[in-house]
Coordinates of C-alpha atoms in Angstrom, one line a residue:
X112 CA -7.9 -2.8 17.2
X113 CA -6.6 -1.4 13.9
X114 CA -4.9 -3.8 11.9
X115 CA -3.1 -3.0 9.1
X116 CA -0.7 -6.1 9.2
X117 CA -3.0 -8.3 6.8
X118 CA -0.1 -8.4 4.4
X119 CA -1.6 -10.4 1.2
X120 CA 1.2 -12.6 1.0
X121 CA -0.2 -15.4 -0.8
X122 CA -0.6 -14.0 -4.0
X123 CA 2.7 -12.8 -3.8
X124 CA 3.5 -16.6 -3.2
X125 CA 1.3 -17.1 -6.5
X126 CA 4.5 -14.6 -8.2
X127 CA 7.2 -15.9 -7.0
X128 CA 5.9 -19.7 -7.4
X129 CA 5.9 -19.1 -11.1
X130 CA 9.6 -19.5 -11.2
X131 CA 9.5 -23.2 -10.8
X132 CA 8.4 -26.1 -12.6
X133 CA 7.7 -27.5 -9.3
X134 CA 5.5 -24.7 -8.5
X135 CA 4.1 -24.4 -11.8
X136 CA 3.2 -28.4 -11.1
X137 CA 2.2 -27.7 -7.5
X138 CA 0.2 -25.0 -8.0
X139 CA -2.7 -27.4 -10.0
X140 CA -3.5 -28.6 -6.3
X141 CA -4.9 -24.8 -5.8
X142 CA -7.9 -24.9 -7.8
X143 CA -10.6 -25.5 -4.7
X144 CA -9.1 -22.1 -3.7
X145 CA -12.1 -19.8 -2.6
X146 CA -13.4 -17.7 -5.8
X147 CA -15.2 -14.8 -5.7
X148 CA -16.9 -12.4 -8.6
X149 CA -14.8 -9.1 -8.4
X150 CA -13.7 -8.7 -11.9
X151 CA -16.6 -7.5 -14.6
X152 CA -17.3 -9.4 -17.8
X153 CA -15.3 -8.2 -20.5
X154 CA -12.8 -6.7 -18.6
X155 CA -10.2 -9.9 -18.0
X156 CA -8.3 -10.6 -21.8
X157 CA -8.9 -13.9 -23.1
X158 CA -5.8 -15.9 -22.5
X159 CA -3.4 -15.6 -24.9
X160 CA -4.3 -11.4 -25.2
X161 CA -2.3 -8.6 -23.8
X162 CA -3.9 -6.3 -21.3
X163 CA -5.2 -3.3 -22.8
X164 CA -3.0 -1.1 -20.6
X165 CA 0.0 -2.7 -21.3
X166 CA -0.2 -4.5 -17.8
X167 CA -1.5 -7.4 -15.8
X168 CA -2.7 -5.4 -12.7
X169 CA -3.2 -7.4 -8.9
X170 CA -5.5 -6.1 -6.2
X171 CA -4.1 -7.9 -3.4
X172 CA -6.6 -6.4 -0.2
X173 CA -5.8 -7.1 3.7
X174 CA -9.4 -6.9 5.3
X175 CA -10.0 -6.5 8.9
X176 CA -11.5 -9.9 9.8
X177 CA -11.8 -12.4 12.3
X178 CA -13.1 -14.9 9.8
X179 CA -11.4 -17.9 7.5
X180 CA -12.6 -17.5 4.4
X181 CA -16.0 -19.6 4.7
X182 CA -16.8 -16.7 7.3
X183 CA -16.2 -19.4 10.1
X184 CA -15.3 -17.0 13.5
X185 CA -10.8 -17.6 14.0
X186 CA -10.7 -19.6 17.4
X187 CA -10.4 -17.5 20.4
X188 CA -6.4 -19.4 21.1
X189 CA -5.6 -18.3 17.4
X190 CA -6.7 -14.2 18.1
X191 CA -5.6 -14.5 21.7
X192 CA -1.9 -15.1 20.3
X193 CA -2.5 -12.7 17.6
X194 CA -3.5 -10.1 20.4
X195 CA -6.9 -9.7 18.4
X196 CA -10.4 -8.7 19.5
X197 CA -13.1 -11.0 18.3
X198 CA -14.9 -8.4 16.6
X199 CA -13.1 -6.4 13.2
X200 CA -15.2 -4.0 11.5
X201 CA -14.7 -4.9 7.7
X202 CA -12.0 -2.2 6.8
X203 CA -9.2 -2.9 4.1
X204 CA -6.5 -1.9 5.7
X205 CA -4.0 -3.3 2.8
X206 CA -4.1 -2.4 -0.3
X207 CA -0.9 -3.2 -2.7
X208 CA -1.2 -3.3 -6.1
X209 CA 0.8 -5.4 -8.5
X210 CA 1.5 -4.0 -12.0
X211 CA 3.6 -6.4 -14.2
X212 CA 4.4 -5.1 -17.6
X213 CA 3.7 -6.9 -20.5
X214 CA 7.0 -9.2 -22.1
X215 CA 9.1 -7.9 -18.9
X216 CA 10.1 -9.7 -15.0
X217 CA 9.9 -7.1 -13.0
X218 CA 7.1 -6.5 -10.9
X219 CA 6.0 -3.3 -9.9
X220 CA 4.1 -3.1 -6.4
X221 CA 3.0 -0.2 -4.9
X222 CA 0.8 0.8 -1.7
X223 CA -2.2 2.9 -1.1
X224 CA -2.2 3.8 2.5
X225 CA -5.7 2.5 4.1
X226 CA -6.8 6.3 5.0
X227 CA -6.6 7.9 1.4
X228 CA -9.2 10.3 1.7
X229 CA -11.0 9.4 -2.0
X230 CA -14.4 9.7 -3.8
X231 CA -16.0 6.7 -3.1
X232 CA -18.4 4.9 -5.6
X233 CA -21.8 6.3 -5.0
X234 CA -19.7 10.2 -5.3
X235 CA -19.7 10.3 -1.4
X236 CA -16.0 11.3 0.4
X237 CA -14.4 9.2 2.6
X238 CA -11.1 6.7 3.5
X239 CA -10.6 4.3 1.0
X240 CA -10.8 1.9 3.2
X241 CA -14.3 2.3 4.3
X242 CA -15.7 1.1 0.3
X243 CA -15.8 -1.9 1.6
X244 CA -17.5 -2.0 4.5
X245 CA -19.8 0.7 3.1
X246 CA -21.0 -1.2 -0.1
X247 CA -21.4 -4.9 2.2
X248 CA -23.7 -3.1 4.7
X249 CA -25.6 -1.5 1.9
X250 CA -26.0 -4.8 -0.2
X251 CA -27.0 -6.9 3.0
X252 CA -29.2 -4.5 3.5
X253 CA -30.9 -4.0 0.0
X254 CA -31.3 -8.0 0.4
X255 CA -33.3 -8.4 3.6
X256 CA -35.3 -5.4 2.0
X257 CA -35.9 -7.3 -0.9
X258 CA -37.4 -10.6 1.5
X259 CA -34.0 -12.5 1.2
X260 CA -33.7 -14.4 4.3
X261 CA -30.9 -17.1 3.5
X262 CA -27.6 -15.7 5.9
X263 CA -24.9 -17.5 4.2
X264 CA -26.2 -16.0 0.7
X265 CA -26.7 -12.3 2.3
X266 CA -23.2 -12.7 3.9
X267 CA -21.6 -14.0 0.6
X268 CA -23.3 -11.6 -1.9
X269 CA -22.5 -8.7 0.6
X270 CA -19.0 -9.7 0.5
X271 CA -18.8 -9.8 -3.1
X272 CA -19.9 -6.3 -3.4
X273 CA -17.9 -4.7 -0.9
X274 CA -14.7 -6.4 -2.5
X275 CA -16.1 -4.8 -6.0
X276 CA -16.5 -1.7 -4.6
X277 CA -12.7 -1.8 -3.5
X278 CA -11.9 -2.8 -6.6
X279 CA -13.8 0.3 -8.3
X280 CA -12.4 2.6 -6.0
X281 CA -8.9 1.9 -7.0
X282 CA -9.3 1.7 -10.4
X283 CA -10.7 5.2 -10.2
X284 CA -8.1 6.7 -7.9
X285 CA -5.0 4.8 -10.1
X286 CA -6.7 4.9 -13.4
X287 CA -5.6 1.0 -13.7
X288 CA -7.7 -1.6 -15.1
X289 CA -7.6 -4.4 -12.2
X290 CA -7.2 -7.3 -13.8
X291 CA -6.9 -9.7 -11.1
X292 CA -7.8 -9.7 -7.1
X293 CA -6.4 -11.6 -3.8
X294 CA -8.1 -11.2 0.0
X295 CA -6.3 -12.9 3.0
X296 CA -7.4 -12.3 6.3
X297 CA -5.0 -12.7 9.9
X298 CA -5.2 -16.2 9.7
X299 CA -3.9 -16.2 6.3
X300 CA -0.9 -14.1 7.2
X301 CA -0.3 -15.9 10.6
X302 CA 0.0 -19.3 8.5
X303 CA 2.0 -18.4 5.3
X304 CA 4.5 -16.6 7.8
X305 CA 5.3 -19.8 9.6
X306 CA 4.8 -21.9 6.6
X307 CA 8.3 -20.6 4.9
X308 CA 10.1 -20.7 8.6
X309 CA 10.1 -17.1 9.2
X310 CA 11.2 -14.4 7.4
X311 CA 14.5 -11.9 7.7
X312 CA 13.8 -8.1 8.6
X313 CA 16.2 -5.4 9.9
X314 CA 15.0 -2.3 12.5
X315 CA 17.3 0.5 12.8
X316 CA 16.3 0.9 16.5
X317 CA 14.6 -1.8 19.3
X318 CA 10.2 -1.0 19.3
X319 CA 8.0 -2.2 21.5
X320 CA 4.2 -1.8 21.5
X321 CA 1.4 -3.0 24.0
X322 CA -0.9 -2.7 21.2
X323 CA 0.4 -4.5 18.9
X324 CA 2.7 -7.2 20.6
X325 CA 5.7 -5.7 19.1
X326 CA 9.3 -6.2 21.0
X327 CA 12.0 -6.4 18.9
X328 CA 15.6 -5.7 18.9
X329 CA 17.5 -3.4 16.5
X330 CA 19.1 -4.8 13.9
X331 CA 18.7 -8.1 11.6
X332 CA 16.3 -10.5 12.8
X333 CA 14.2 -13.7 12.0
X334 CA 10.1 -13.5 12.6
X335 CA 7.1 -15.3 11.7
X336 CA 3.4 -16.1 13.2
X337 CA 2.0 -13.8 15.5
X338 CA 5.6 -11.9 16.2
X339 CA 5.3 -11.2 11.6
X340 CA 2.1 -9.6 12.2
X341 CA 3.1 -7.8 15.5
X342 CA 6.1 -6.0 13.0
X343 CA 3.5 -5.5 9.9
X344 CA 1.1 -3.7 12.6
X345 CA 2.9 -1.8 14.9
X346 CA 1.7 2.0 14.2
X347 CA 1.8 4.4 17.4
X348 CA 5.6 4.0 18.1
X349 CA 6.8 4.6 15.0
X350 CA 8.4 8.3 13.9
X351 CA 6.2 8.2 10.9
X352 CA 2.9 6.5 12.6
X353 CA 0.9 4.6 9.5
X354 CA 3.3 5.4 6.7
X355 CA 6.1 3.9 8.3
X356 CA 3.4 0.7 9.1
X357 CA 3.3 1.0 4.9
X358 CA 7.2 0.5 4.8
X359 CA 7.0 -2.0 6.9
X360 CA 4.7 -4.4 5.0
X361 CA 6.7 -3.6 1.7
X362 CA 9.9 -4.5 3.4
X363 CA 7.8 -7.6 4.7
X364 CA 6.7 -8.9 1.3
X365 CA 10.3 -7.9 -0.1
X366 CA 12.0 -10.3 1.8
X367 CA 9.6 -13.1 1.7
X368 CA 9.7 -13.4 -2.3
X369 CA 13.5 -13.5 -1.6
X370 CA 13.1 -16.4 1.2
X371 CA 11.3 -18.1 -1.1
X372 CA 13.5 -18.2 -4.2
X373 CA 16.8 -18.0 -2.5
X374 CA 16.2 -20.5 1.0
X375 CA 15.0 -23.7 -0.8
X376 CA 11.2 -23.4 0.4
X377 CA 10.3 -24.3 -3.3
X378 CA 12.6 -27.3 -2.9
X379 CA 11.2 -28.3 0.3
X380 CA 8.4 -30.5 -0.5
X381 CA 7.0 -30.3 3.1
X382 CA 7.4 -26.6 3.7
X383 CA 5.6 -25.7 0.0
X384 CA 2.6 -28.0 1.3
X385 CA 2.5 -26.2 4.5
X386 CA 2.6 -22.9 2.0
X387 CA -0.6 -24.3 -0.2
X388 CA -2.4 -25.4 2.4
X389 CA -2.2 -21.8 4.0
X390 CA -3.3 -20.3 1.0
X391 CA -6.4 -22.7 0.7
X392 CA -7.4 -21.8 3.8
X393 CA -7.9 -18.5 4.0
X394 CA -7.5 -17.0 0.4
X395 CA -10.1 -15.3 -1.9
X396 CA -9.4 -15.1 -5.4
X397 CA -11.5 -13.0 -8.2
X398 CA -13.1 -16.3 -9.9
X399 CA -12.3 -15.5 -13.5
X400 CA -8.5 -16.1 -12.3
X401 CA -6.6 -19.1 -14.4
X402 CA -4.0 -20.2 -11.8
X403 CA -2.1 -21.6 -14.3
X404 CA -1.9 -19.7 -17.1
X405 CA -0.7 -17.4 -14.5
X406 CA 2.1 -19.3 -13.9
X407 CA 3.2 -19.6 -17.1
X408 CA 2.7 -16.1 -18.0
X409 CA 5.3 -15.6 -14.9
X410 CA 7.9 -18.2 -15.0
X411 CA 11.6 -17.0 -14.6
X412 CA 10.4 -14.0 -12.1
X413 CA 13.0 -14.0 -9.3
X414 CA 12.5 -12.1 -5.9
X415 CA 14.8 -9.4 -7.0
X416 CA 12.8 -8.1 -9.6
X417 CA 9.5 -6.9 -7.2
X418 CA 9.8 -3.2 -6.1
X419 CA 7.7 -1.9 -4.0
X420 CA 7.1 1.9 -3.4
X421 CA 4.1 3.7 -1.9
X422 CA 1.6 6.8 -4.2
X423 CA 2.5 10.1 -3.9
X424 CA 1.1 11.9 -0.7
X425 CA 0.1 15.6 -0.5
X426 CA -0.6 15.5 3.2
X427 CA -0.1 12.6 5.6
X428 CA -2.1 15.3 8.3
X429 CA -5.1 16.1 6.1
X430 CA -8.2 17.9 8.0
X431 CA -10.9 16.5 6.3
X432 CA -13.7 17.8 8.7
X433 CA -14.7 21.1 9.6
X434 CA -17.1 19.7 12.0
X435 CA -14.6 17.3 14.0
X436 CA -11.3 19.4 13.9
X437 CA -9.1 16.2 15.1
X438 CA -10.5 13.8 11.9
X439 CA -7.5 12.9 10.0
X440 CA -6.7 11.6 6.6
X441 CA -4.2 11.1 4.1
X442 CA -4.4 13.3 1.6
X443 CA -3.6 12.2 -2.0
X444 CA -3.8 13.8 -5.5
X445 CA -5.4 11.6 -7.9
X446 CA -4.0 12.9 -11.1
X447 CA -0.3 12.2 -8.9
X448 CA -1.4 9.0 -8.4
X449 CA -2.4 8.3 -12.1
X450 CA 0.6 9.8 -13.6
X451 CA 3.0 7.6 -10.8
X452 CA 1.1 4.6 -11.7
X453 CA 1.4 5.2 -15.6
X454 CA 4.9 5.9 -14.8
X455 CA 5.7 2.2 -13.7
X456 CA 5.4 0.2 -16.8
X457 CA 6.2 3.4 -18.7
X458 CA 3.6 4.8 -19.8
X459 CA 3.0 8.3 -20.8
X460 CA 2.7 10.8 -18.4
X461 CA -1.5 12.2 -17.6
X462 CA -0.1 15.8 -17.9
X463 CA 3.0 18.0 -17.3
X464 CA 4.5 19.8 -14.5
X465 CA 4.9 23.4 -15.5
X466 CA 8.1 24.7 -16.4
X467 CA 9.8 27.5 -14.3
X468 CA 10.7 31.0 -16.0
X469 CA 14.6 31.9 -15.4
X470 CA 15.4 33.9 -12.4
X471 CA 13.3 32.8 -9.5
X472 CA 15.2 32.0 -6.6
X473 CA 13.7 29.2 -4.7
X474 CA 15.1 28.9 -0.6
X475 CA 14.4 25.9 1.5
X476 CA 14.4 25.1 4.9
X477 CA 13.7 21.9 6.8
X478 CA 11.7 21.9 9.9
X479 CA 12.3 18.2 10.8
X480 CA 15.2 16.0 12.1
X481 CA 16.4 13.8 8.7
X482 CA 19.5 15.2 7.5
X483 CA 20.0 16.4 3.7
X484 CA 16.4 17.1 2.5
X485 CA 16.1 20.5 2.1
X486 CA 19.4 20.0 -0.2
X487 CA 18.3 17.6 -2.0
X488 CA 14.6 19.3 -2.4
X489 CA 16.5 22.7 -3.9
X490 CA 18.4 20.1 -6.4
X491 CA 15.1 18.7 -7.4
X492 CA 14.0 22.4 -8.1
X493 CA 17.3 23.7 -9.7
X494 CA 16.3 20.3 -11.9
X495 CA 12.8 22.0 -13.2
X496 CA 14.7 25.5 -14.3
X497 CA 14.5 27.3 -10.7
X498 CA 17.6 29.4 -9.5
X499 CA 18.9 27.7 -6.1
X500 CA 18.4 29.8 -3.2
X501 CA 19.5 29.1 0.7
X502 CA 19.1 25.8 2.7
X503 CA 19.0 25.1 6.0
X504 CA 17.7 24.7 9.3
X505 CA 13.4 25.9 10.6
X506 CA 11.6 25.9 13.6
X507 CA 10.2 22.8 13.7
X508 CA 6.7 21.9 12.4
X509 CA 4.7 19.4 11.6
X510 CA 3.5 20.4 7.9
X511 CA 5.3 21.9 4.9
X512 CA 4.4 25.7 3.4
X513 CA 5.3 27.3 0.6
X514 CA 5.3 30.8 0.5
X515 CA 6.1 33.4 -2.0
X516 CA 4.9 37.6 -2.9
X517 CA 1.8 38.6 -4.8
X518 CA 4.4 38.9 -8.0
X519 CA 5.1 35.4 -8.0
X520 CA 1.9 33.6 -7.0
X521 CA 1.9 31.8 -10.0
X522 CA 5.7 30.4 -9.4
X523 CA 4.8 29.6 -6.0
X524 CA 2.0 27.1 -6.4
X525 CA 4.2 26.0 -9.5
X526 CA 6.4 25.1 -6.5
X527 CA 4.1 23.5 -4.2
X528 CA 2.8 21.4 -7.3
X529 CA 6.2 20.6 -7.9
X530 CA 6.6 18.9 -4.6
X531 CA 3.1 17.1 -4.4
X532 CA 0.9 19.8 -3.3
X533 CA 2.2 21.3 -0.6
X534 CA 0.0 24.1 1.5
X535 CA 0.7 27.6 0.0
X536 CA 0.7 31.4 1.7
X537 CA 1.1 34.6 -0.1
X538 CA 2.9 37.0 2.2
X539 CA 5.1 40.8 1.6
X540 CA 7.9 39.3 3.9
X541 CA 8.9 37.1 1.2
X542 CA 12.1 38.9 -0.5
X543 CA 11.7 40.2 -4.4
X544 CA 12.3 37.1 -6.8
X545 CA 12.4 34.5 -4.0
X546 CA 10.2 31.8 -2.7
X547 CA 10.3 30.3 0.3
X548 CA 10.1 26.3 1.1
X549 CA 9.8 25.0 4.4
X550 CA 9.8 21.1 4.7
X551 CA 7.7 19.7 7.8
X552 CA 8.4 17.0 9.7
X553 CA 5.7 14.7 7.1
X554 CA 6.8 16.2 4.0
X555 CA 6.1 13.0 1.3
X556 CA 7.6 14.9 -1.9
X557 CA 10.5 14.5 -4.1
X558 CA 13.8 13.9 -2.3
X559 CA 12.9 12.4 0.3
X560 CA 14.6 10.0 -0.3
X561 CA 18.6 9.4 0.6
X562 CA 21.5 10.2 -1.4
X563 CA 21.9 13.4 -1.8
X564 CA 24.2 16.1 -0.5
X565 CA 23.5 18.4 2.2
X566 CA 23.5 21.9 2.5
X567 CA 24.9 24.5 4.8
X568 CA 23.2 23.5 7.8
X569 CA 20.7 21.4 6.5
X570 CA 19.9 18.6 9.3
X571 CA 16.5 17.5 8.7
X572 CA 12.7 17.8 7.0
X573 CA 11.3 14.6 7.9
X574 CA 11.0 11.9 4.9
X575 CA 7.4 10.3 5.0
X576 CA 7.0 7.5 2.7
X577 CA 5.4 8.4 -0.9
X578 CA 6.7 8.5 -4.4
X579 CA 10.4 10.0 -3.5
X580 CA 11.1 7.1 -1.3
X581 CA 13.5 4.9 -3.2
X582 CA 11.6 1.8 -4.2
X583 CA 12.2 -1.6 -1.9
X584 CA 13.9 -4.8 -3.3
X585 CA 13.9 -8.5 -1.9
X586 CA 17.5 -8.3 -2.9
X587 CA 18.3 -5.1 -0.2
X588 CA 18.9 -5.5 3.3
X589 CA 15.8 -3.0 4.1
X590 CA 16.9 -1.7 6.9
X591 CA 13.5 0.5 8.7
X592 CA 11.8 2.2 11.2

């Protein structure tokens, strides 16, 4: 089974611990957590020093494993609950990252959905969440090569370089500077779940899954143990498959930093050593990590002040392969996904969006079910200098076009730019001075999000989760999919 459910709640405990002088106190019994060497020399600041990029950066990873973190097997009750084969096959299937700008307390999280299609270290294409896998084979095997025959040591070393190759890989798709990194595996999420007495989500419908072990009601509800994972995992069901899984976690990890601030768990001496000992069991931390300091860097953050939002997608439908015609990805733009990232500690922008001459008419037209976007997609436009055409209602499809005449090719993929790469046709049926937009059912651009008005007609263009969705708060109800 695919799991994407390993949400990396324990370093998020780490955060919101910092809030206390109880958890700054508690936190000391952490130090036999298991340490691992991620982070290069030279690339952590000394303590007292200022990242260089104006952030602390977190790599908290979900890997695919039916292991504590020793690399002992889970017991076959424990995955049997979990609905779990015995065997995973070393994917990291989360990947949140934490950017906490420097002399603020507000944390800005965002996702990286497990099948961005990437360059991988070594210059090789693939889903990001293969590095890992990819670079522990290739080290186990350049040991035995080399006459190693110690297991534990090939196992451990291996491990080390497929969490550094994660770690490269999103440095060079974000350009941050990962300062910090976190693993957890199920048993991790299964125990920190329970460990806080469950934790408050909302679905806007009832979902079941066979798959999973989702079956839950609509509406506001209490989980934790195997039914937490069941609603972090649960994929097939779901209008927007894997992105709404991303939504999910985020909503997950929202409202746990809020359970633990706002329900006494930090004021519960039982339920924060039920918390601890969860962490020690199954966490991996980057070994040049000072829990402490940490701590005190971080005291006063509340569960309010984490946002989480997801990098911008081009394509949640990407064709990767022209040899296997139903091999999917998730399509991203890494200068997108550098400038969003630079964006949330407010940074300068890597480049500009080019500017719109006066006069072209832009129409759009959804071709989904979610009411308002193509109206809010023309304000967007009308926004960046183009003249507002028509919006309303397409035949529905799956992906999103732009199209436009030989006269204004240049305007058009200004367009589809503008909207996070959309797919882009020249045709002579498109009217003199126009450009036409239609919105498919996994358009990921701006406006997707709610709020805005709707036009004449305008019932739908399917939202998928990316950099338009509005960012999640513990502090929201989170309503989802």
């Amino acid at each position: 089974m695919r799991i994407a459910g390993k949400i990396v709640v324990s370093t998020l405990a780490l955060v919101v611990f910092a809030g206390t002088a109880y958890g700054y106190s508690t936190l000391s019994s952490l130090d036999d957590v298991t340490r691992s060497s991620v982070i290069d020399a030279g690339k952590q600041p000394r303590p007292g020093e200022q990242p260089a990029d104006g952030s602390l950066d977190i790599l908290l990873v979900g890997r695919d494993s039916r292991t504590d973190e020793k690399g002992n097997p889970l017991p076959a009750d424990v995955l049997r609950e979990l609905r779990a084969g015995p065997n995973g096959d070393d994917l990291t299937d989360t990947l949140i990252v934490l950017r906490i700008p420097n002399g603020t307390q507000t944390v800005k999280a965002f996702s990286i959905p497990r099948d961005s299609y990437v360059t991988l270290p070594g210059g090789q294409k693939g889903k990001i969440n293969a590095a890992f896998g990819r670079a522990k084979n290739a080290e186990a095997e350049k040991l035995r090569a080399a006459g190693e025959t110690d297991k534990d040591k090939i196992e451990q070393e291996s491990l080390t370089a497929g969490r550094r190759a994660t770690r490269q890989v999103v440095e060079d798709l974000t350009g941050v500077t990962i300062d910090h990194f976190a693993e957890v595996n199920l048993l991790s999420f299964y125990d920190i779940s329970n460990a806080v007495g469950g934790v408050e989500v909302c679905l806007k419908q009832a979902s079941s899954d066979r798959d999973s072990g989702a079956n839950f009601p609509a509406g506001p509800q209490k989980i934790s143990g195997a039914a937490a994972l069941a609603f972090v995992r649960e994929r097939k069901p779901l209008p927007r498959g894997d992105i709404d899984r991303v939504v999910r976690q985020q909503v997950f990890l929202a409202s746990l930093a809020h359970q633990v601030l706002s329900a006494g768990t930090l004021s519960n001496p039982g339920k924060v050593s039920d918390l601890i000992d969860a962490v020690k069991k199954s966490v991996v931390l980057d070994d040049s990590w000072n829990l402490l300091d940490f701590v005190g860097q971080m005291r006063g953050i509340s569960g309010g002040g984490i946002q989480f939002s997801t990098v911008p997608i081009v394509n949640p439908d990407y064709r990767y392969s022209k040899s296997d015609p139903r091999a999917t990805a998730v399509q991203v733009d890494p200068a997108q996904v550098k400038q969003f990232a630079a964006s949330l500690i407010g940074a300068p922008p890597t480049s500009s969006k080019p500017q719109a001459p006066s006069g072209v008419v832009v129409d759009v037209a959804n071709a989904g079910d979610a009411s308002g976007l193509a109206q809010r997609v023309s304000d967007v436009l009308k926004d960046k200098g183009f003249a507002p055409g028509t919006t309303g209602n397409a035949a529905a499809r799956r992906t999103s076009l732009v199209r436009y005449g030989a006269a204004l090719a240049t305007q058009g993929k200004a367009v589809a730019e503008l909207l996070g790469g959309l797919a882009t046709a020249e045709s002579a049926d498109v009217p003199a001075g126009h450009i036409e937009v239609t919105l498919g059912q996994v358009y990921a651009g701006p406006g997707t999000s709610s709020g805005g008005g709707t036009g004449s007609g305008d019932t739908g263009g399917g939202a998928a989760a990316g950099a338009g969705d509005a960012p999640i708060t513990g502090a929201a109800e989170n309503c989802v999919n």
